[in-house]
CSV table of C-alpha atoms in Angstrom, one decimal:
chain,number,residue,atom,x,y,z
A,1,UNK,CA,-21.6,-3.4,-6.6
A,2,UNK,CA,-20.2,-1.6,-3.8
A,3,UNK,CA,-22.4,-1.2,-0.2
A,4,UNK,CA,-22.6,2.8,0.5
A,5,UNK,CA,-26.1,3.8,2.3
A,6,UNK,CA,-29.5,4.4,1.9
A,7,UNK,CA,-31.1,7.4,0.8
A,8,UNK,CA,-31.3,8.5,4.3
A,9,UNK,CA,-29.7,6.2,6.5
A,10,UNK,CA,-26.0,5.0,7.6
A,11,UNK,CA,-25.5,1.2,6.5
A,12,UNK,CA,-23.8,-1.7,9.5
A,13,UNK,CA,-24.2,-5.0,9.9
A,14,UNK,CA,-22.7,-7.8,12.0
A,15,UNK,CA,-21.0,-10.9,11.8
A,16,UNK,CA,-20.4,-12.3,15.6
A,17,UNK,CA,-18.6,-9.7,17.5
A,18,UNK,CA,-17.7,-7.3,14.4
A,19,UNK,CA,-19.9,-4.5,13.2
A,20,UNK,CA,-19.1,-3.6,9.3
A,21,UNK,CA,-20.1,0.1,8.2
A,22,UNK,CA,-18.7,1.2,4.3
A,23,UNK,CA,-15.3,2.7,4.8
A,24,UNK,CA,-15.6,6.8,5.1
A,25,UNK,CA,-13.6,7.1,2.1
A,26,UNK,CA,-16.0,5.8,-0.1
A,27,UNK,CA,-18.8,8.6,-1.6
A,28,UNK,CA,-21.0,8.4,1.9
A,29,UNK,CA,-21.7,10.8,4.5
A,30,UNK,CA,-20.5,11.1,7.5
A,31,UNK,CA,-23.4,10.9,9.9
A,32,UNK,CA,-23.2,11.9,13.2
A,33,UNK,CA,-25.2,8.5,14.4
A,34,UNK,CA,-22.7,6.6,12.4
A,35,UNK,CA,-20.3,8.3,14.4
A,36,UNK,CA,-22.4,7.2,17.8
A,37,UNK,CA,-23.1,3.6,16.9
A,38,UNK,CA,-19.2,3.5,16.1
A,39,UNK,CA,-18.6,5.0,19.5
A,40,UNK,CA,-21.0,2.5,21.0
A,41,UNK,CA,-20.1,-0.3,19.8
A,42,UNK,CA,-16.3,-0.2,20.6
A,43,UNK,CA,-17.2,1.0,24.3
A,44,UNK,CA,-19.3,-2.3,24.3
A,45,UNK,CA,-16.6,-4.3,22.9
A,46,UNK,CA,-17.5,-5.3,19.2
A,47,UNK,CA,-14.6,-4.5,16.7
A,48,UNK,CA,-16.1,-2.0,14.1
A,49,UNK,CA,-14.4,-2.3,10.6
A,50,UNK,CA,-14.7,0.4,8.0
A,51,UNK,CA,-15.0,-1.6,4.4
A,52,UNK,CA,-16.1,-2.4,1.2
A,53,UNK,CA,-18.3,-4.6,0.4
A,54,UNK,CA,-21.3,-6.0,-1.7
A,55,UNK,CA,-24.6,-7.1,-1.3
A,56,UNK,CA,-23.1,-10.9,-0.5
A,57,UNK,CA,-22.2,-9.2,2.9
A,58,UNK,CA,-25.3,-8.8,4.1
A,59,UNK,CA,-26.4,-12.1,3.7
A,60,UNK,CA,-24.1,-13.7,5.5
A,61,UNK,CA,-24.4,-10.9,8.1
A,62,UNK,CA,-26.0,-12.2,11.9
A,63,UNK,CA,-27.6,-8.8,11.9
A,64,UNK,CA,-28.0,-5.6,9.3
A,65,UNK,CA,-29.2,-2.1,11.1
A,66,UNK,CA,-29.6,1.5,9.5
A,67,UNK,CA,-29.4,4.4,11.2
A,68,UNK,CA,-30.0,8.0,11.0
A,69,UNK,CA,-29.6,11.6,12.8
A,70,UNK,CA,-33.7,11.9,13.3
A,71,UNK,CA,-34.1,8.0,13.8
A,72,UNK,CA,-32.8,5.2,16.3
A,73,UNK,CA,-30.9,2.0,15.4
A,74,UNK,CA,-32.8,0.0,13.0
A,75,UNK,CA,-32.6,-3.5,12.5
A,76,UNK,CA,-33.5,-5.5,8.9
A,77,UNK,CA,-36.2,-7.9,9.1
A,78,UNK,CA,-35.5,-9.4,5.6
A,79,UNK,CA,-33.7,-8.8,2.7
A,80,UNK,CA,-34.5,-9.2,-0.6
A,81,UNK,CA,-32.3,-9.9,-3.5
């Protein structure tokens, strides 16, 4: 029950002023846009928190985005549970 990532694709989403990725300790990989989008969103003032968390999270979330090396910032449309 545990958020990690896509099959090809860093996992954050945001509630106000906080971006939440899945905590680098859990099983995930350590992408180097992760890294960026970290990087990015501290420089422009949102608190990023590394976490756990389920599926719950994202519904509540204001905004959901995956990312990737090859691809740019993606925002959800909808979600399906």
């Amino acid at each position: 029950g545990v958020l990690l990532e896509g099959t090809r694709t860093s996992l954050f989403w945001r509630r106000g002023r906080t971006l939440h990725t899945p905590a680098a300790r859990l099983p995930i990989l350590p992408g180097v846009r992760r890294a960026w989008l970290m990087q990015t969103a501290t420089r422009a003032g949102l608190t990023v928190i590394e976490t756990e968390a389920g599926a719950e999270d994202l519904l509540v979330a204001d905004e959901v985005l995956v990312t990737n090396a090859i691809q740019r910032v993606r925002r959800f449309v909808a979600l399906e549970t």
